[in-house]
Amino acid sequence: MTEGDIIRAKAGGAGDYWLLGPSIDLAVSDSLRTSYQRLGVYAFTAVLIGFGFGLLEATLWLATSAGAEGLALMLFLQRKAEGVEHDRVDRAMFLVCLTLVTINWSLLIIGLWIDGRLGFRFAAIIIACAMLLHAQAFSYRSLVVLALTGLLPAATLALLFASLPGLSAVEKLGAECGLLVLLVYAGISAFANRQAAEALDASRRELEDIAYSDALTGLANRRRFILDLRQKREAAGGRRFALLLIDLDRLKETNDQLGHDAGDALLLETAARLRKFAGANDLVSRLGGDEFALLLSDLGRSRSLKKLCDNLQKTLSQPLEWNGTSLMTSASIGLAVHPTHGASEQALYKAADLALYAAKREGKDRWRLFDAAEIAA
């Protein structure tokens, strides 16, 4: 995965909001910022449980709640320290731990309510409301996390209101209306936060596009090319793929004779021809000036490099009609094949660059496959 792909994945799309995807990673990152505060709340609640129910109950509750959340957060921190991307198994484990925590809180609410001592039912309502507000505050990025942290306590309290005796009709109506208002507020707040997150993500993606795109042609720039080449090499295994470095032979003359507008038109047309020539899994980049790069995916055994380069050279050598003038150009091409000419991205790029230099030295308007013996000679 390239750096740009990682940014886009972690930004998350609308679909990721609903699924077991990278949006959960962002929810975990948000929750890490308040981990110390939540541990303090756990400790304070355990003290109250100790006074109300006993030391054993308080210890079990604290060990289950803080232990489950701590285990989930430690897993994510360990992955981060190792530089490993979280996968669906990691996220599922986090959701299991999160479910244990919310069940624990819900059991506490039920215990306080059933106990019936003075102030305990009020404490149950306060705890449930606090959980709802906390849920919408940090987990809006992932609907799964929001549902687990908010809906379970809310459903528990709503069930108690509806089924257990002890409240007058007026008190029950007031409590249910208060809970309804709280749920509506949490929902609206989560929606508003999600809209804000989407706007922020859109801005982030726009900045990422600017950072990784060539301003004139819209192709990937040199920075993105380096990342794409690394990704291609890491994913290739033992499969062959080719790197073509392409240099326009007459761009400087066009700029000098007709101005930079003509040169820009030639660059734009070259970019369009390369896009059309490239396959669905091939990658096209502009490295700067008059130099382009083409990464060809798995070559297989039936793909003829000679035929491919001849066709590419023919495509790029077609004249361009611009403001009544026929712009003539040609291209020099250097070709290197992974892993034959380089197992690393640096070695492969150097081989293609040497092949390009050989093509230009021999008179331009031609292509050359890297040949170590020929270069050494």
Short mmCIF file of C-alpha atoms in Angstrom, two decimals:
data_model
loop_
_atom_site.label_atom_id
_atom_site.label_comp_id
_atom_site.label_asym_id
_atom_site.label_seq_id
_atom_site.Cartn_x
_atom_site.Cartn_y
_atom_site.Cartn_z
CA MET A 1 0.00 0.00 0.00
CA THR A 2 1.45 3.37 -0.93
CA GLU A 3 1.64 6.34 1.42
CA GLY A 4 -1.16 8.04 -0.50
CA ASP A 5 -3.32 4.89 -0.29
CA ILE A 6 -2.77 4.72 3.45
CA ILE A 7 -3.87 8.33 3.86
CA ARG A 8 -7.01 7.67 1.83
CA ALA A 9 -7.76 4.45 3.70
CA LYS A 10 -7.37 6.02 7.10
CA ALA A 11 -9.47 8.99 6.08
CA GLY A 12 -12.26 6.48 5.50
CA GLY A 13 -15.21 6.77 3.17
CA ALA A 14 -18.92 6.69 3.85
CA GLY A 15 -19.01 2.91 3.42
CA ASP A 16 -16.17 2.47 5.92
CA TYR A 17 -18.32 4.26 8.51
CA TRP A 18 -20.60 1.20 8.54
CA LEU A 19 -18.09 -1.63 8.17
CA LEU A 20 -15.20 -3.29 9.95
CA GLY A 21 -12.69 -1.06 8.22
CA PRO A 22 -9.99 1.54 8.96
CA SER A 23 -12.57 3.92 10.47
CA ILE A 24 -12.30 1.77 13.62
CA ASP A 25 -8.58 2.63 13.74
CA LEU A 26 -9.50 6.31 13.88
CA ALA A 27 -12.05 5.67 16.64
CA VAL A 28 -9.35 3.88 18.64
CA SER A 29 -6.95 6.78 18.09
CA ASP A 30 -9.60 9.19 19.37
CA SER A 31 -10.28 6.98 22.41
CA LEU A 32 -6.56 6.81 23.25
CA ARG A 33 -6.59 10.56 23.88
CA THR A 34 -9.06 10.07 26.75
CA SER A 35 -7.77 6.74 28.11
CA TYR A 36 -6.38 8.23 31.34
CA GLN A 37 -9.63 10.04 32.07
CA ARG A 38 -11.64 6.86 31.50
CA LEU A 39 -9.33 4.84 33.74
CA GLY A 40 -9.93 7.46 36.43
CA VAL A 41 -13.68 7.06 35.97
CA TYR A 42 -13.27 3.27 36.24
CA ALA A 43 -11.36 3.61 39.52
CA PHE A 44 -13.90 6.04 40.98
CA THR A 45 -16.79 3.79 39.95
CA ALA A 46 -15.03 0.76 41.47
CA VAL A 47 -14.80 2.63 44.79
CA LEU A 48 -18.53 3.32 44.68
CA ILE A 49 -19.23 -0.33 43.86
CA GLY A 50 -17.01 -1.36 46.77
CA PHE A 51 -18.99 0.76 49.21
CA GLY A 52 -22.34 -0.30 47.72
CA PHE A 53 -21.86 -4.00 46.99
CA GLY A 54 -18.53 -5.16 48.33
CA LEU A 55 -14.81 -5.38 47.58
CA LEU A 56 -15.04 -8.57 45.51
CA GLU A 57 -17.70 -7.13 43.20
CA ALA A 58 -15.71 -3.93 42.79
CA THR A 59 -12.51 -5.85 41.98
CA LEU A 60 -14.22 -8.08 39.42
CA TRP A 61 -15.93 -5.14 37.75
CA LEU A 62 -12.74 -3.08 37.56
CA ALA A 63 -10.63 -6.01 36.32
CA THR A 64 -13.12 -6.84 33.57
CA SER A 65 -13.74 -3.26 32.39
CA ALA A 66 -10.27 -1.76 32.63
CA GLY A 67 -8.61 -5.05 31.66
CA ALA A 68 -10.68 -5.51 28.50
CA GLU A 69 -10.16 -1.94 27.33
CA GLY A 70 -6.48 -1.97 28.28
CA LEU A 71 -5.95 -5.21 26.32
CA ALA A 72 -7.57 -3.72 23.22
CA LEU A 73 -5.57 -0.49 23.41
CA MET A 74 -2.31 -2.35 24.09
CA LEU A 75 -2.88 -4.45 20.97
CA PHE A 76 -3.26 -1.35 18.84
CA LEU A 77 -0.25 0.36 20.41
CA GLN A 78 1.88 -2.76 19.85
CA ARG A 79 0.87 -2.88 16.17
CA LYS A 80 1.71 0.81 15.85
CA ALA A 81 5.12 0.31 17.47
CA GLU A 82 5.82 -2.57 15.07
CA GLY A 83 4.76 -0.44 12.10
CA VAL A 84 2.15 -3.05 11.11
CA GLU A 85 -1.21 -2.05 9.65
CA HIS A 86 -4.26 -3.18 11.60
CA ASP A 87 -6.35 -5.85 9.92
CA ARG A 88 -9.92 -7.06 10.42
CA VAL A 89 -8.85 -9.56 13.09
CA ASP A 90 -7.32 -6.75 15.20
CA ARG A 91 -10.46 -4.67 14.79
CA ALA A 92 -12.72 -7.61 15.65
CA MET A 93 -10.71 -8.21 18.83
CA PHE A 94 -11.07 -4.56 19.75
CA LEU A 95 -14.83 -4.77 19.24
CA VAL A 96 -15.02 -7.90 21.44
CA CYS A 97 -13.16 -6.07 24.21
CA LEU A 98 -15.39 -3.04 23.73
CA THR A 99 -18.48 -5.25 24.00
CA LEU A 100 -17.21 -6.65 27.32
CA VAL A 101 -16.77 -3.12 28.65
CA THR A 102 -20.25 -1.96 27.62
CA ILE A 103 -21.85 -5.15 28.99
CA ASN A 104 -20.05 -4.48 32.26
CA TRP A 105 -21.42 -0.95 32.38
CA SER A 106 -24.90 -2.20 31.53
CA LEU A 107 -24.73 -4.77 34.32
CA LEU A 108 -23.74 -2.00 36.70
CA ILE A 109 -26.75 0.03 35.60
CA ILE A 110 -29.04 -2.97 36.16
CA GLY A 111 -27.46 -3.69 39.56
CA LEU A 112 -27.88 -0.12 40.75
CA TRP A 113 -31.48 -0.07 39.55
CA ILE A 114 -32.49 -3.41 41.06
CA ASP A 115 -30.79 -2.66 44.41
CA GLY A 116 -33.35 0.06 45.00
CA ARG A 117 -31.42 1.96 47.67
CA LEU A 118 -31.79 5.71 47.92
CA GLY A 119 -29.99 7.44 45.06
CA PHE A 120 -28.93 4.22 43.29
CA ARG A 121 -31.53 4.51 40.53
CA PHE A 122 -30.59 8.12 39.99
CA ALA A 123 -26.94 7.02 39.75
CA ALA A 124 -27.93 4.41 37.15
CA ILE A 125 -29.58 7.10 35.02
CA ILE A 126 -26.54 9.38 35.37
CA ILE A 127 -24.14 6.57 34.40
CA ALA A 128 -26.19 5.63 31.31
CA CYS A 129 -26.46 9.25 30.18
CA ALA A 130 -22.73 9.78 30.73
CA MET A 131 -21.98 6.72 28.62
CA LEU A 132 -24.18 7.99 25.80
CA LEU A 133 -22.51 11.40 25.79
CA HIS A 134 -19.07 9.78 25.94
CA ALA A 135 -19.96 7.45 23.05
CA GLN A 136 -20.94 10.22 20.65
CA ALA A 137 -17.96 12.32 21.71
CA PHE A 138 -15.18 10.06 20.40
CA SER A 139 -16.64 7.22 18.33
CA TYR A 140 -18.51 9.09 15.59
CA ARG A 141 -15.98 7.93 13.00
CA SER A 142 -17.20 4.32 13.23
CA LEU A 143 -20.89 3.45 13.44
CA VAL A 144 -20.03 0.00 14.83
CA VAL A 145 -18.10 1.54 17.74
CA LEU A 146 -20.83 4.14 18.29
CA ALA A 147 -23.51 1.45 18.42
CA LEU A 148 -21.60 -0.70 20.91
CA THR A 149 -20.67 2.17 23.23
CA GLY A 150 -24.01 3.96 23.10
CA LEU A 151 -26.93 1.78 22.08
CA LEU A 152 -26.38 -1.05 24.59
CA PRO A 153 -26.48 1.16 27.72
CA ALA A 154 -29.36 3.15 26.25
CA ALA A 155 -31.32 -0.01 25.48
CA THR A 156 -30.62 -1.33 28.98
CA LEU A 157 -31.93 1.81 30.64
CA ALA A 158 -34.91 2.02 28.29
CA LEU A 159 -35.79 -1.60 29.13
CA LEU A 160 -35.62 -0.83 32.84
CA PHE A 161 -37.86 2.18 32.43
CA ALA A 162 -40.38 0.13 30.50
CA SER A 163 -40.47 -3.08 32.53
CA LEU A 164 -39.49 -2.59 36.16
CA PRO A 165 -41.80 -1.18 38.82
CA GLY A 166 -40.94 1.56 41.26
CA LEU A 167 -41.63 4.75 39.29
CA SER A 168 -44.86 6.64 39.19
CA ALA A 169 -46.43 7.28 35.81
CA VAL A 170 -45.26 10.88 35.84
CA GLU A 171 -41.72 9.91 36.85
CA LYS A 172 -41.58 7.18 34.21
CA LEU A 173 -42.80 9.55 31.50
CA GLY A 174 -40.29 12.18 32.54
CA ALA A 175 -37.44 9.67 32.58
CA GLU A 176 -38.39 8.23 29.18
CA CYS A 177 -38.72 11.73 27.65
CA GLY A 178 -35.33 12.67 29.09
CA LEU A 179 -33.74 9.54 27.65
CA LEU A 180 -35.38 10.18 24.28
CA VAL A 181 -34.03 13.74 24.21
CA LEU A 182 -30.58 12.44 25.12
CA LEU A 183 -30.68 9.83 22.35
CA VAL A 184 -31.81 12.42 19.81
CA TYR A 185 -29.03 14.76 20.92
CA ALA A 186 -26.42 11.99 20.71
CA GLY A 187 -27.67 11.03 17.22
CA ILE A 188 -27.67 14.60 15.95
CA SER A 189 -24.27 15.25 17.49
CA ALA A 190 -22.83 12.07 15.96
CA PHE A 191 -24.26 13.05 12.55
CA ALA A 192 -22.85 16.58 12.84
CA ASN A 193 -19.47 15.23 13.90
CA ARG A 194 -19.52 12.78 10.99
CA GLN A 195 -20.29 15.60 8.56
CA ALA A 196 -17.39 17.59 9.99
CA ALA A 197 -15.13 14.55 9.70
CA GLU A 198 -16.13 14.03 6.06
CA ALA A 199 -15.37 17.69 5.29
CA LEU A 200 -11.98 17.33 7.00
CA ASP A 201 -11.30 14.10 5.13
CA ALA A 202 -12.20 15.76 1.81
CA SER A 203 -9.73 18.56 2.55
CA ARG A 204 -7.10 16.01 3.51
CA ARG A 205 -7.65 14.07 0.29
CA GLU A 206 -7.43 17.27 -1.73
CA LEU A 207 -4.12 18.15 -0.08
CA GLU A 208 -2.90 14.59 -0.68
CA ASP A 209 -3.84 14.86 -4.36
CA ILE A 210 -1.92 18.13 -4.62
CA ALA A 211 1.10 16.56 -2.91
CA TYR A 212 1.13 13.51 -5.19
CA SER A 213 -0.06 14.92 -8.54
CA ASP A 214 1.70 16.79 -11.31
CA ALA A 215 0.10 20.24 -11.54
CA LEU A 216 0.11 20.43 -15.36
CA THR A 217 -0.83 16.93 -16.52
CA GLY A 218 -2.62 15.53 -13.48
CA LEU A 219 -0.41 12.44 -13.59
CA ALA A 220 1.31 11.08 -10.52
CA ASN A 221 4.43 13.13 -9.73
CA ARG A 222 7.92 11.91 -8.86
CA ARG A 223 7.11 11.53 -5.17
CA ARG A 224 4.11 9.34 -5.93
CA PHE A 225 6.09 7.42 -8.57
CA ILE A 226 8.68 6.42 -5.96
CA LEU A 227 5.91 5.11 -3.71
CA ASP A 228 4.18 3.32 -6.60
CA LEU A 229 7.45 1.69 -7.66
CA ARG A 230 8.05 0.51 -4.10
CA GLN A 231 4.54 -0.89 -3.86
CA LYS A 232 4.86 -2.62 -7.22
CA ARG A 233 8.16 -4.21 -6.23
CA GLU A 234 6.85 -5.38 -2.83
CA ALA A 235 3.70 -6.89 -4.37
CA ALA A 236 5.44 -8.49 -7.35
CA GLY A 237 7.11 -11.39 -5.58
CA GLY A 238 8.85 -13.28 -8.38
CA ARG A 239 6.59 -11.91 -11.14
CA ARG A 240 8.04 -9.74 -13.89
CA PHE A 241 7.08 -6.15 -14.43
CA ALA A 242 8.72 -3.42 -16.48
CA LEU A 243 9.79 0.15 -15.84
CA LEU A 244 9.96 2.47 -18.87
CA LEU A 245 11.57 5.89 -18.55
CA ILE A 246 10.44 8.13 -21.41
CA ASP A 247 12.12 11.36 -22.45
CA LEU A 248 10.66 13.71 -25.09
CA ASP A 249 13.37 14.58 -27.58
CA ARG A 250 12.21 17.97 -28.86
CA LEU A 251 10.48 19.72 -25.97
CA LYS A 252 13.23 22.33 -25.53
CA GLU A 253 13.16 23.21 -29.22
CA THR A 254 9.38 23.55 -29.13
CA ASN A 255 9.57 25.86 -26.11
CA ASP A 256 12.31 27.97 -27.72
CA GLN A 257 10.59 28.30 -31.11
CA LEU A 258 6.89 28.49 -30.21
CA GLY A 259 6.80 29.34 -26.52
CA HIS A 260 5.92 27.43 -23.39
CA ASP A 261 2.23 27.24 -24.30
CA ALA A 262 3.16 24.96 -27.18
CA GLY A 263 5.45 22.95 -24.92
CA ASP A 264 2.67 22.57 -22.35
CA ALA A 265 0.30 21.40 -25.08
CA LEU A 266 2.85 18.79 -26.09
CA LEU A 267 3.24 17.61 -22.49
CA LEU A 268 -0.53 17.37 -22.03
CA GLU A 269 -0.90 15.38 -25.24
CA THR A 270 1.92 13.05 -24.22
CA ALA A 271 0.23 12.46 -20.86
CA ALA A 272 -3.08 11.71 -22.62
CA ARG A 273 -1.40 9.26 -25.02
CA LEU A 274 0.37 7.49 -22.18
CA ARG A 275 -2.89 7.15 -20.24
CA LYS A 276 -4.55 5.66 -23.30
CA PHE A 277 -1.64 3.34 -23.98
CA ALA A 278 -1.39 2.07 -20.39
CA GLY A 279 -3.42 -0.89 -19.26
CA ALA A 280 -5.86 -0.91 -16.38
CA ASN A 281 -3.17 -1.99 -13.89
CA ASP A 282 -0.32 0.06 -15.35
CA LEU A 283 0.86 3.30 -13.72
CA VAL A 284 1.85 6.51 -15.51
CA SER A 285 3.86 9.33 -13.92
CA ARG A 286 5.49 12.59 -14.94
CA LEU A 287 8.84 12.81 -13.20
CA GLY A 288 9.46 16.41 -14.18
CA GLY A 289 10.37 18.45 -17.25
CA ASP A 290 10.13 16.24 -20.33
CA GLU A 291 10.54 12.92 -18.48
CA PHE A 292 7.74 10.42 -17.90
CA ALA A 293 7.61 6.94 -16.39
CA LEU A 294 5.42 3.95 -17.16
CA LEU A 295 5.14 0.98 -14.81
CA LEU A 296 3.83 -2.06 -16.67
CA SER A 297 2.19 -4.73 -14.54
CA ASP A 298 2.88 -8.46 -14.62
CA LEU A 299 4.36 -9.12 -18.05
CA GLY A 300 3.76 -12.85 -18.16
CA ARG A 301 5.52 -14.77 -20.93
CA SER A 302 3.40 -13.79 -23.90
CA ARG A 303 3.90 -10.03 -23.78
CA SER A 304 6.50 -8.95 -26.32
CA LEU A 305 8.64 -6.09 -25.03
CA LYS A 306 9.86 -5.24 -28.52
CA LYS A 307 6.35 -4.95 -29.91
CA LEU A 308 5.24 -2.99 -26.87
CA CYS A 309 8.07 -0.44 -27.10
CA ASP A 310 7.72 -0.10 -30.89
CA ASN A 311 4.01 0.65 -30.50
CA LEU A 312 4.66 3.12 -27.70
CA GLN A 313 7.30 4.94 -29.72
CA LYS A 314 4.97 5.09 -32.69
CA THR A 315 2.18 6.45 -30.49
CA LEU A 316 4.34 9.19 -29.00
CA SER A 317 5.83 10.20 -32.36
CA GLN A 318 2.50 11.17 -33.93
CA PRO A 319 2.43 14.93 -34.75
CA LEU A 320 0.17 17.22 -32.72
CA GLU A 321 -1.85 19.95 -34.43
CA TRP A 322 -1.68 23.08 -32.30
CA ASN A 323 -2.89 26.54 -33.38
CA GLY A 324 -2.40 25.68 -37.04
CA THR A 325 1.08 24.31 -36.42
CA SER A 326 2.09 20.68 -36.57
CA LEU A 327 4.21 19.94 -33.50
CA MET A 328 6.67 17.18 -34.28
CA THR A 329 8.18 15.16 -31.48
CA SER A 330 9.77 11.84 -30.71
CA ALA A 331 10.67 9.94 -27.58
CA SER A 332 13.67 8.10 -26.21
CA ILE A 333 12.79 5.14 -24.00
CA GLY A 334 14.82 3.20 -21.47
CA LEU A 335 13.46 -0.15 -20.36
CA ALA A 336 14.34 -2.36 -17.39
CA VAL A 337 12.59 -5.50 -16.18
CA HIS A 338 12.12 -6.64 -12.59
CA PRO A 339 13.73 -8.73 -11.20
CA THR A 340 16.14 -9.45 -14.09
CA HIS A 341 17.66 -5.96 -14.16
CA GLY A 342 17.10 -5.00 -10.53
CA ALA A 343 15.52 -6.62 -7.48
CA SER A 344 15.20 -3.33 -5.58
CA GLU A 345 13.43 -0.21 -6.78
CA GLN A 346 16.70 1.75 -6.72
CA ALA A 347 18.51 -0.82 -8.86
CA LEU A 348 15.61 -1.09 -11.30
CA TYR A 349 15.34 2.68 -11.70
CA LYS A 350 19.09 3.00 -12.25
CA ALA A 351 18.98 0.28 -14.92
CA ALA A 352 16.12 2.00 -16.77
CA ASP A 353 17.91 5.34 -16.50
CA LEU A 354 21.11 3.88 -17.96
CA ALA A 355 19.10 2.34 -20.79
CA LEU A 356 17.47 5.73 -21.47
CA TYR A 357 20.87 7.39 -21.53
CA ALA A 358 22.07 4.79 -24.05
CA ALA A 359 19.05 5.46 -26.28
CA LYS A 360 19.65 9.23 -26.23
CA ARG A 361 23.39 8.78 -26.83
CA GLU A 362 22.68 6.71 -29.94
CA GLY A 363 20.67 9.46 -31.58
CA LYS A 364 17.36 9.63 -29.72
CA ASP A 365 14.01 8.55 -31.18
CA ARG A 366 14.62 4.94 -30.16
CA TRP A 367 14.26 2.57 -27.22
CA ARG A 368 16.81 0.46 -25.42
CA LEU A 369 16.55 -2.49 -23.06
CA PHE A 370 19.05 -2.41 -20.23
CA ASP A 371 22.14 -4.46 -21.03
CA ALA A 372 24.75 -4.60 -18.25
CA ALA A 373 27.52 -5.80 -20.60
CA GLU A 374 26.79 -3.08 -23.14
CA ILE A 375 26.69 -0.37 -20.46
CA ALA A 376 29.98 -1.59 -18.98
CA ALA A 377 31.61 -1.54 -22.38
#
